[in-house]
Amino acid sequence: TWVDSWRAMERLHGAGVLRAIGVSNFDEHLLRELASRAIAPVAVVQNRADPMSPETDGTLAMCRELNATFQSFSTLGRQWVASPHADYFGR
């Protein structure tokens, strides 16, 4: 589980093997759960984000609360070509 993985990373962090630890694809709710269990601070949260994804707002707010860096990734909008928003992209 992600909890087991986080605990393993915390042990490595505590031993000085890792300078910082983070997660990927965690939403606001998972970040809250992680924050309630974490001993080591969450340094980075990596999630997909683009202008058509307003669901990242809660995740960004949680990152600010945790003082964690938000690192976004995207397929540069390719996922929207076959979507209801395709007209916006000229398709």
C-alpha atoms as one frame of an Amber mdcrd trajectory, in Angstrom:
protein
   0.000   0.000   0.000   1.030   3.622  -0.265   1.200   3.748   3.543   3.824
   0.977   3.564   5.776   2.759   0.824   5.635   6.053   2.725   6.880   4.372
   5.918   9.797   2.837   3.997  10.694   6.248   2.551  10.464   7.801   6.023
  12.948   5.226   7.335  15.344   6.098   4.503  14.794   9.810   5.157  15.513
   9.323   8.854  18.701   7.407   8.019  19.887  10.293   5.849  19.657   8.320
   2.605  16.955  10.633   1.217  16.973  14.416   1.554  13.264  14.784   0.834
  10.277  12.596  -0.002   7.098  13.175  -1.927   4.132  11.592  -3.645   2.545
  11.487  -7.070  -1.129  11.506  -8.059  -2.401  12.264  -4.555  -5.538  14.392
  -4.345  -6.533  16.628  -1.446  -8.156  13.779   0.483  -5.150  11.450   0.231
  -2.852  14.325   1.208  -4.937  14.924   4.333  -4.689  11.251   5.231  -0.947
  11.275   4.571  -0.490  14.401   6.701  -2.284  12.721   9.607   0.087   9.710
   9.410   3.385  11.267   8.298   6.384  11.704  10.532   8.625  13.196   7.823
   7.327  16.241   5.949   5.865  15.876   2.472   8.287  17.813   0.278   6.799
  17.412  -3.213   3.394  16.528  -4.649   3.414  15.710  -8.359   0.054  15.677
 -10.155  -1.347  16.175 -13.597  -2.457  19.753 -14.028  -3.601  21.805 -16.972
  -6.025  24.695 -17.571  -8.921  22.287 -18.100  -8.367  20.526 -14.736  -9.865
  22.687 -11.990  -9.844  19.724  -9.587  -6.249  20.599  -8.718  -7.415  23.629
  -6.682  -7.929  21.590  -3.494  -4.626  19.811  -3.982  -2.815  23.128  -4.413
  -4.424  24.475  -1.251  -3.355  21.368   0.656   0.209  21.737  -0.661   0.295
  25.293   0.681  -0.995  24.036   4.029   1.729  21.357   4.144   4.403  23.711
   2.793   4.977  21.176   0.002   6.041  22.009  -3.542   3.440  21.267  -6.216
   5.035  19.882  -9.368   2.705  19.533 -12.312   2.880  17.312 -15.330   0.654
  17.246 -18.378   0.361  15.707 -21.770   0.191  19.307 -23.055  -3.522  19.051
 -23.685  -3.441  15.971 -25.880  -5.958  14.272 -23.576  -8.561  16.896 -24.513
  -8.499  16.308 -28.292 -11.093  13.520 -28.082 -13.094  15.152 -25.306 -16.177
  17.400 -25.195 -13.702  20.311 -25.071 -12.210  19.400 -28.468 -13.807  22.443
 -30.126 -11.783  24.649 -27.801  -8.626  23.165 -29.299  -9.780  23.514 -32.904
 -10.490  19.829 -33.491
